[in-house]
Short mmCIF file of C-alpha atoms and ligand atoms in Angstrom, two decimals:
data_model
loop_
_atom_site.label_atom_id
_atom_site.label_comp_id
_atom_site.label_asym_id
_atom_site.label_seq_id
_atom_site.Cartn_x
_atom_site.Cartn_y
_atom_site.Cartn_z
CA MET E 1 9.10 14.96 -21.45
CA THR E 2 9.27 15.69 -17.73
CA PHE E 3 6.67 14.60 -15.21
CA SER E 4 5.73 16.88 -12.37
CA PHE E 5 5.50 14.37 -9.56
CA ALA E 6 4.08 15.37 -6.19
CA ARG E 7 6.52 16.71 -3.65
CA ARG E 8 5.86 13.72 -1.37
CA ILE E 9 7.45 11.24 -3.76
CA GLN E 10 10.55 13.40 -3.94
CA HIS E 11 10.73 13.02 -0.16
CA ALA E 12 11.05 9.25 -0.39
CA PRO E 13 14.49 8.13 0.80
CA ALA E 14 16.87 6.66 -1.78
CA SER E 15 16.17 2.93 -1.87
CA PHE E 16 18.82 0.29 -1.44
CA LEU E 17 16.56 -2.27 -3.09
CA GLY E 18 18.27 -2.16 -6.49
CA GLU E 19 21.52 -3.26 -4.89
CA LEU E 20 19.73 -5.98 -2.96
CA PHE E 21 18.05 -7.39 -6.06
CA ARG E 22 21.41 -7.51 -7.79
CA VAL E 23 22.76 -9.50 -4.86
CA SER E 24 19.82 -11.88 -4.53
CA ALA E 25 19.83 -12.62 -8.27
CA ASP E 26 23.30 -14.17 -7.99
CA PRO E 27 23.01 -17.69 -6.51
CA SER E 28 26.74 -17.84 -5.79
CA ILE E 29 26.34 -15.03 -3.21
CA ILE E 30 25.37 -16.03 0.32
CA SER E 31 23.08 -13.21 1.36
CA PHE E 32 22.47 -12.08 4.92
CA ALA E 33 21.27 -8.77 3.49
CA GLY E 34 17.59 -9.55 2.90
CA GLY E 35 14.79 -10.00 5.39
CA LEU E 36 12.92 -13.15 4.43
CA PRO E 37 11.59 -15.72 6.85
CA SER E 38 12.75 -19.26 6.06
CA SER E 39 10.92 -20.70 3.02
CA THR E 40 11.42 -24.22 4.34
CA LEU E 41 9.30 -23.35 7.40
CA ILE E 42 6.24 -22.30 5.41
CA ASP E 43 3.60 -25.02 5.80
CA ALA E 44 2.68 -25.14 2.10
CA GLU E 45 0.88 -28.45 2.45
CA GLY E 46 -1.29 -27.27 5.34
CA LEU E 47 -2.15 -24.05 3.51
CA SER E 48 -3.04 -25.85 0.32
CA ASP E 49 -5.35 -28.21 2.29
CA ALA E 50 -7.01 -25.14 3.82
CA ALA E 51 -7.38 -23.55 0.36
CA ARG E 52 -9.02 -26.74 -0.97
CA ASP E 53 -11.45 -26.71 1.98
CA VAL E 54 -12.42 -23.11 1.34
CA PHE E 55 -13.05 -23.77 -2.36
CA ALA E 56 -14.99 -26.94 -1.55
CA THR E 57 -17.23 -25.21 0.99
CA ASP E 58 -18.52 -21.91 -0.42
CA PRO E 59 -16.28 -20.67 -3.22
CA ARG E 60 -18.57 -17.93 -4.52
CA THR E 61 -18.75 -16.18 -1.14
CA ALA E 62 -15.00 -16.65 -0.72
CA LEU E 63 -14.44 -14.92 -4.08
CA GLN E 64 -16.84 -12.00 -3.52
CA TYR E 65 -16.15 -8.46 -2.31
CA SER E 66 -16.26 -8.16 1.45
CA THR E 67 -16.18 -5.59 4.28
CA THR E 68 -13.24 -3.27 4.87
CA ASP E 69 -12.56 -4.34 8.45
CA GLY E 70 -11.82 -7.93 7.45
CA TYR E 71 -13.15 -11.46 7.91
CA LEU E 72 -14.83 -11.47 11.34
CA PRO E 73 -13.77 -15.00 12.41
CA LEU E 74 -10.14 -14.10 11.64
CA ARG E 75 -10.42 -10.87 13.68
CA GLU E 76 -11.95 -12.90 16.53
CA TYR E 77 -9.07 -15.39 16.32
CA ILE E 78 -6.52 -12.55 16.56
CA ALA E 79 -8.32 -10.89 19.48
CA ALA E 80 -8.58 -14.20 21.37
CA ARG E 81 -4.86 -14.82 20.84
CA TYR E 82 -4.03 -11.38 22.30
CA ARG E 83 -6.18 -12.10 25.35
CA ARG E 84 -4.52 -15.46 25.89
CA ARG E 85 -0.91 -14.55 25.11
CA LEU E 86 -0.60 -11.00 26.34
CA GLY E 87 -3.45 -10.55 28.81
CA VAL E 88 -4.87 -7.51 26.99
CA PRO E 89 -8.68 -7.31 26.69
CA ALA E 90 -8.76 -7.23 22.87
CA THR E 91 -12.04 -7.59 20.97
CA ALA E 92 -12.63 -8.22 17.27
CA GLY E 93 -14.06 -4.69 17.04
CA GLU E 94 -10.57 -3.30 17.77
CA ILE E 95 -8.87 -5.29 15.00
CA GLN E 96 -8.64 -4.19 11.33
CA ILE E 97 -7.15 -6.63 8.81
CA THR E 98 -4.54 -5.10 6.48
CA ASN E 99 -2.24 -6.08 3.59
CA GLY E 100 0.63 -7.12 5.80
CA SER E 101 1.62 -4.92 8.71
CA GLN E 102 3.50 -2.75 6.20
CA GLN E 103 0.13 -1.26 5.19
CA CYS E 104 -0.48 -0.27 8.81
CA LEU E 105 2.53 2.03 8.61
CA ASP E 106 1.19 3.80 5.54
CA LEU E 107 -2.40 4.13 6.76
CA PHE E 108 -1.41 5.17 10.26
CA ALA E 109 0.83 7.92 8.91
CA LYS E 110 -1.92 8.94 6.49
CA ILE E 111 -4.46 9.51 9.28
CA PHE E 112 -2.06 11.22 11.71
CA LEU E 113 0.47 13.26 9.76
CA ASN E 114 0.22 16.58 7.98
CA ALA E 115 3.34 17.70 6.14
CA GLY E 116 5.76 19.13 8.69
CA ASP E 117 4.27 17.25 11.67
CA ARG E 118 6.70 15.58 14.03
CA LEU E 119 6.93 11.88 14.67
CA GLY E 120 9.33 10.00 16.87
CA MET E 121 11.15 6.78 16.16
CA GLU E 122 14.06 4.67 17.33
CA ARG E 123 17.59 5.32 16.08
CA PRO E 124 18.30 3.12 14.18
CA GLY E 125 14.76 2.53 12.92
CA TYR E 126 13.02 0.09 10.59
CA LEU E 127 13.79 1.01 6.97
CA GLY E 128 10.27 0.12 5.74
CA ALA E 129 8.75 2.50 8.30
CA ILE E 130 11.08 5.31 7.28
CA GLU E 131 10.01 4.76 3.66
CA ALA E 132 6.29 4.65 4.50
CA PHE E 133 6.32 7.68 6.81
CA SER E 134 8.54 9.80 4.54
CA LEU E 135 5.80 10.05 1.91
CA TYR E 136 3.77 12.15 4.37
CA GLU E 137 6.64 14.66 4.68
CA PRO E 138 7.04 14.60 8.47
CA VAL E 139 9.89 15.85 10.60
CA PHE E 140 11.59 12.84 12.20
CA GLU E 141 12.73 13.02 15.82
CA THR E 142 14.91 10.07 16.76
CA VAL E 143 15.73 8.49 20.10
CA ARG E 144 18.91 6.48 20.49
CA LEU E 145 18.40 2.82 21.26
CA ASP E 146 20.58 1.28 23.94
CA SER E 147 20.58 -2.38 24.94
CA GLU E 148 17.36 -1.92 27.00
CA GLY E 149 15.34 0.23 24.60
CA PRO E 150 14.97 3.93 23.78
CA ASP E 151 17.17 6.17 25.96
CA PRO E 152 14.64 7.45 28.54
CA GLY E 153 16.41 10.80 29.05
CA VAL E 154 16.36 11.58 25.31
CA PHE E 155 12.79 10.27 25.05
CA GLU E 156 11.54 12.57 27.80
CA LYS E 157 13.43 15.58 26.43
CA MET E 158 11.93 14.97 22.97
CA LEU E 159 8.40 14.93 24.39
CA MET E 160 8.95 18.06 26.44
CA GLU E 161 10.68 20.12 23.76
CA THR E 162 9.10 18.99 20.50
CA PRO E 163 5.93 16.98 21.11
CA VAL E 164 5.48 14.28 18.50
CA LYS E 165 2.13 13.00 17.22
CA PHE E 166 3.22 9.42 17.68
CA PHE E 167 6.29 7.44 18.57
CA TYR E 168 6.95 4.37 16.44
CA GLY E 169 8.89 1.57 18.11
CA ILE E 170 9.59 -2.16 17.87
CA PRO E 171 9.94 -3.36 21.48
CA ASN E 172 10.37 -7.03 20.50
CA SER E 173 13.51 -8.06 18.57
CA GLN E 174 13.83 -4.77 16.73
CA ASN E 175 14.70 -4.53 13.04
CA PRO E 176 17.58 -3.78 12.45
CA SER E 177 19.26 -4.07 15.86
CA GLY E 178 17.69 -7.27 17.22
CA CYS E 179 17.27 -5.49 20.61
CA THR E 180 14.33 -6.10 22.93
CA TYR E 181 13.14 -3.47 25.43
CA SER E 182 13.70 -4.60 29.03
CA PRO E 183 10.58 -4.90 31.26
CA GLU E 184 11.75 -1.87 33.29
CA ARG E 185 12.26 0.26 30.17
CA ARG E 186 8.76 -0.61 28.92
CA ARG E 187 7.31 0.72 32.17
CA GLU E 188 9.55 3.77 32.09
CA ILE E 189 8.66 4.73 28.50
CA ALA E 190 4.95 4.17 29.20
CA GLY E 191 5.27 6.31 32.34
CA ILE E 192 6.82 9.17 30.36
CA LEU E 193 4.07 8.94 27.73
CA ASP E 194 1.25 8.77 30.24
CA GLY E 195 -0.64 12.06 30.35
CA THR E 196 0.83 13.33 27.05
CA ASP E 197 -0.98 13.49 23.69
CA THR E 198 1.55 11.22 21.98
CA VAL E 199 0.42 7.79 20.79
CA PHE E 200 2.81 4.82 21.08
CA TYR E 201 2.81 2.73 17.88
CA GLU E 202 4.11 -0.72 18.75
CA ASP E 203 5.17 -2.63 15.64
CA ASP E 204 5.05 -6.23 16.81
CA ALA E 205 6.25 -8.05 13.70
CA PHE E 206 8.46 -10.35 15.79
CA GLY E 207 6.68 -10.72 19.16
CA GLU E 208 5.88 -14.40 18.54
CA LEU E 209 9.50 -15.24 17.67
CA PHE E 210 11.23 -15.24 21.06
CA PHE E 211 13.62 -18.17 21.25
CA ASP E 212 12.53 -18.92 24.83
CA GLY E 213 8.90 -19.08 23.70
CA LYS E 214 7.82 -16.48 26.28
CA ALA E 215 5.72 -13.45 25.42
CA ARG E 216 6.89 -10.00 26.58
CA LEU E 217 4.44 -7.45 28.00
CA PRO E 218 3.27 -4.94 25.37
CA LEU E 219 3.27 -1.23 26.20
CA LYS E 220 -0.47 -1.43 25.61
CA ARG E 221 -0.77 -3.05 29.04
CA PHE E 222 0.33 0.26 30.57
CA LEU E 223 -1.18 2.63 27.97
CA PRO E 224 -4.48 1.02 26.89
CA ASN E 225 -5.93 4.15 25.31
CA ARG E 226 -2.78 5.78 23.95
CA SER E 227 -1.18 2.89 22.10
CA VAL E 228 -1.74 0.70 19.07
CA ILE E 229 -0.16 -2.58 18.02
CA SER E 230 0.38 -3.78 14.47
CA GLY E 231 0.81 -7.50 13.91
CA SER E 232 1.39 -9.88 11.05
CA PHE E 233 1.10 -13.49 9.91
CA SER E 234 4.13 -12.99 7.65
CA LYS E 235 6.71 -14.40 10.02
CA ILE E 236 4.54 -17.10 11.62
CA THR E 237 2.59 -18.41 8.61
CA ALA E 238 3.41 -17.01 5.16
CA PRO E 239 4.39 -13.49 4.01
CA GLY E 240 3.01 -13.97 0.49
CA MET E 241 -0.56 -14.04 1.80
CA ARG E 242 -0.01 -10.41 2.88
CA ILE E 243 -2.16 -10.56 5.98
CA GLY E 244 -1.49 -8.31 8.93
CA TRP E 245 -3.63 -6.23 11.25
CA MET E 246 -3.95 -3.08 13.32
CA TYR E 247 -5.15 -3.38 16.92
CA ALA E 248 -6.21 0.06 18.09
CA PRO E 249 -8.73 1.95 20.23
CA GLN E 250 -12.08 2.53 18.50
CA GLU E 251 -11.59 6.20 17.64
CA ILE E 252 -8.28 5.54 15.89
CA LEU E 253 -9.63 2.44 14.16
CA THR E 254 -12.59 4.36 12.68
CA ALA E 255 -10.24 6.83 10.98
CA PHE E 256 -7.89 3.99 9.99
CA ASN E 257 -10.81 2.07 8.45
CA THR E 258 -11.77 5.12 6.35
CA ALA E 259 -8.23 5.33 4.98
CA LYS E 260 -8.13 1.58 4.34
CA GLN E 261 -11.42 1.67 2.42
CA ALA E 262 -10.17 4.51 0.23
CA ALA E 263 -6.91 2.67 -0.41
CA ASP E 264 -8.15 -0.79 -1.43
CA LEU E 265 -11.74 -1.49 -0.18
CA HIS E 266 -10.49 -4.53 1.76
CA SER E 267 -7.63 -7.00 2.01
CA ASN E 268 -7.68 -10.19 -0.05
CA PHE E 269 -10.81 -11.93 1.26
CA LEU E 270 -9.94 -15.32 -0.19
CA CYS E 271 -6.58 -15.38 1.61
CA GLN E 272 -8.20 -14.27 4.87
CA GLN E 273 -10.55 -17.25 4.75
CA ILE E 274 -7.82 -19.71 3.76
CA LEU E 275 -5.66 -18.45 6.59
CA HIS E 276 -8.52 -18.69 9.09
CA ARG E 277 -9.30 -22.24 7.93
CA TYR E 278 -5.62 -23.11 8.34
CA LEU E 279 -5.38 -21.57 11.82
CA THR E 280 -8.46 -23.41 13.08
CA THR E 281 -7.37 -26.79 11.73
CA HIS E 282 -3.65 -26.65 12.59
CA ASP E 283 -1.65 -26.04 15.75
CA LEU E 284 -0.09 -22.59 15.29
CA ASP E 285 1.75 -22.74 18.62
CA ALA E 286 3.48 -25.99 17.63
CA HIS E 287 4.40 -24.47 14.25
CA ILE E 288 5.87 -21.37 15.92
CA GLN E 289 7.89 -23.59 18.29
CA LYS E 290 9.46 -25.22 15.23
CA ILE E 291 10.31 -21.83 13.72
CA VAL E 292 11.90 -20.40 16.85
CA ALA E 293 13.93 -23.57 17.47
CA VAL E 294 15.52 -23.16 14.02
CA TYR E 295 15.97 -19.37 14.22
CA GLY E 296 17.41 -19.66 17.73
CA ARG E 297 20.04 -22.14 16.56
CA GLN E 298 20.91 -20.06 13.49
CA CYS E 299 21.18 -16.88 15.55
CA ARG E 300 23.45 -18.54 18.13
CA LEU E 301 25.66 -19.91 15.38
CA MET E 302 26.00 -16.49 13.77
CA CYS E 303 26.85 -14.84 17.11
CA ASP E 304 29.41 -17.57 17.94
CA LEU E 305 31.07 -17.20 14.54
CA PHE E 306 31.31 -13.42 15.01
CA ASP E 307 33.01 -13.99 18.38
CA ASP E 308 35.37 -16.69 17.07
CA LEU E 309 36.26 -15.26 13.65
CA MET E 310 35.76 -11.47 13.96
CA PRO E 311 36.54 -10.43 17.54
CA ALA E 312 37.19 -6.83 16.39
CA LEU E 313 33.45 -6.43 15.67
CA SER E 314 30.83 -6.09 18.38
CA HIS E 315 27.34 -7.39 17.78
CA THR E 316 23.93 -7.51 19.40
CA THR E 317 22.71 -10.84 20.82
CA PRO E 318 19.01 -11.08 19.96
CA GLU E 319 16.48 -12.89 22.15
CA GLY E 320 14.32 -13.51 19.09
CA GLY E 321 13.35 -12.23 15.65
CA MET E 322 15.36 -12.47 12.45
CA PHE E 323 18.13 -9.83 12.57
CA LEU E 324 21.21 -8.72 14.41
CA THR E 325 23.44 -5.68 13.99
CA ALA E 326 27.23 -5.66 14.11
CA THR E 327 29.43 -2.62 14.67
CA LEU E 328 32.56 -2.43 12.53
CA PRO E 329 36.06 -1.60 13.76
CA ALA E 330 36.78 2.16 13.84
CA GLY E 331 37.41 3.61 10.38
CA LEU E 332 35.87 0.76 8.39
CA HIS E 333 32.93 1.98 6.27
CA ALA E 334 29.89 -0.33 5.88
CA MET E 335 29.74 0.38 2.13
CA LYS E 336 33.28 -0.97 1.73
CA VAL E 337 32.23 -4.16 3.53
CA PHE E 338 29.20 -4.41 1.24
CA ASP E 339 31.18 -3.89 -1.99
CA GLU E 340 34.05 -6.17 -1.02
CA GLY E 341 31.56 -8.70 0.40
CA VAL E 342 29.74 -8.93 -2.93
CA ARG E 343 33.10 -9.49 -4.63
CA GLN E 344 33.81 -12.32 -2.18
CA LYS E 345 30.24 -13.67 -2.49
CA VAL E 346 28.73 -12.70 0.84
CA ALA E 347 26.22 -9.88 1.29
CA VAL E 348 25.33 -7.86 4.39
CA LEU E 349 23.15 -4.76 4.61
CA PRO E 350 24.95 -1.48 5.40
CA GLY E 351 23.36 0.36 8.33
CA MET E 352 22.79 3.74 6.64
CA PRO E 353 19.17 3.23 5.40
CA PHE E 354 18.09 2.75 9.03
CA PHE E 355 19.19 6.26 10.02
CA VAL E 356 17.04 9.23 8.98
CA ASP E 357 19.65 11.74 10.05
CA GLY E 358 22.86 10.27 8.67
CA GLY E 359 24.81 7.62 10.53
CA GLY E 360 25.04 3.88 10.42
CA THR E 361 28.21 3.94 8.33
CA ASP E 362 29.91 1.78 10.97
CA THR E 363 27.13 -0.82 11.26
CA ILE E 364 25.85 -3.75 9.20
CA ARG E 365 22.58 -5.70 9.57
CA LEU E 366 22.55 -9.45 9.14
CA ASN E 367 19.53 -11.71 8.68
CA PHE E 368 19.79 -15.16 10.25
CA SER E 369 16.38 -16.63 9.37
CA ASN E 370 16.82 -17.35 5.69
CA ALA E 371 20.21 -19.09 5.53
CA ASP E 372 20.62 -22.58 7.00
CA GLU E 373 23.48 -23.47 9.33
CA LYS E 374 25.74 -24.65 6.51
CA LYS E 375 25.29 -21.37 4.64
CA ILE E 376 25.74 -19.33 7.81
CA ASN E 377 28.98 -21.16 8.51
CA GLU E 378 30.32 -20.63 4.98
CA GLY E 379 29.03 -17.04 4.72
CA MET E 380 30.52 -15.98 8.04
CA HIS E 381 33.91 -17.41 7.05
CA ARG E 382 33.71 -15.38 3.82
CA LEU E 383 32.74 -12.28 5.82
CA ALA E 384 35.68 -12.81 8.18
CA GLY E 385 37.95 -12.87 5.11
CA VAL E 386 36.41 -9.58 3.91
CA ILE E 387 36.88 -7.88 7.30
CA LYS E 388 40.46 -9.16 7.60
CA GLY E 389 41.30 -7.91 4.11
CA LEU E 390 39.89 -4.45 4.82
CA SER E 391 41.31 -3.96 8.32
C1 LIG U 401 9.64 -4.37 11.80
C2 LIG U 401 8.80 -4.73 10.63
N1 LIG U 401 7.57 -4.25 10.53
C3 LIG U 401 6.77 -4.54 9.51
C4 LIG U 401 7.20 -5.35 8.48
C5 LIG U 401 6.28 -5.63 7.35
O1 LIG U 401 5.96 -6.96 7.25
P1 LIG U 401 4.57 -7.49 6.67
O2 LIG U 401 3.97 -6.40 5.85
O3 LIG U 401 4.91 -8.68 5.88
O4 LIG U 401 3.72 -7.79 7.88
C6 LIG U 401 8.49 -5.89 8.52
C7 LIG U 401 9.01 -6.77 7.45
O5 LIG U 401 10.03 -7.37 7.54
C8 LIG U 401 9.31 -5.56 9.63
O6 LIG U 401 10.57 -6.02 9.72
#
């Protein structure tokens, strides 16, 4: 029997997940290929106290259906944090709770894209966004990322020649590159967008994870009505709760809310209340300081080991986040490094899934959040052996 699936599912890019599962199922492999935050930094005790409180207080309300936009006190908490951290005048009415920020990608594409519409994104771009957007059959326009952000010349040319409905970017510690837009480039990109019909979609999955603890200005400061920000508790509290949000102007949020209601009525109400209870009884800033201190050390160690053991590779030097990208010596294919790495018990992610138009064969992405310093040390020595053997 054959099934006649919709065309959109045939548009989904080939997934690398099967390979990754194979790698993560083998405990003898040190994996830098995945994208998990550190399990040891999840405050399981604090969250279980908060869960007990919620069940002790009003369990039947906590277990009922709720509104699509999300638990109001949680939306107020998020809006207040934006006002305090980033100086943007956010209100709870501009925040919609979602199932992780991954759902924002799907719903945003659903409300903006008809098949064949153009959207812009960074090159390389986040694999999960490519997967989510692809199902709406768009035409991807890509803008090369340099060390300061999207190339402004290419960005301007794209907008003039082939206007895109929205541009999706990750200005803070991008996945996969680890790059952060410079303050000047933020202004420049916002200036180019100003007066156009293109929306800037700022995916801020990592904005709280700068190693120096300082927030960077969002593009929303320069484009209040033409930009949205998606955020997430995954990297600063716990990804398994699947709580993220979309912060957007009212007109966009109304359409977004319609799509959210059709998709799942609302996000897990119980988890929203547990999370809110946790956030109002614990010091999130102190918890984030702990996370960035660990990630900062692990990132520095990985960069130092690249420089000491693999000088033929160049690599990005992230200011925050969970990933860096390394460029392989000329002629060495990322898939060879992956295959030989798995044989020698170290896994890295080949760059190809981050490129919608081919490319990435000379790059690898490494995650530094989910392996401790001992594992990073051992894994990087194994990787150096792989590179030496293949060069
Ligand atoms: C850039 C980026 N955006 C969004 C997500 C989705 O995360 P979540 O749905 O857990 O918020 C991820 C996950 O790693 C990510 O790297």
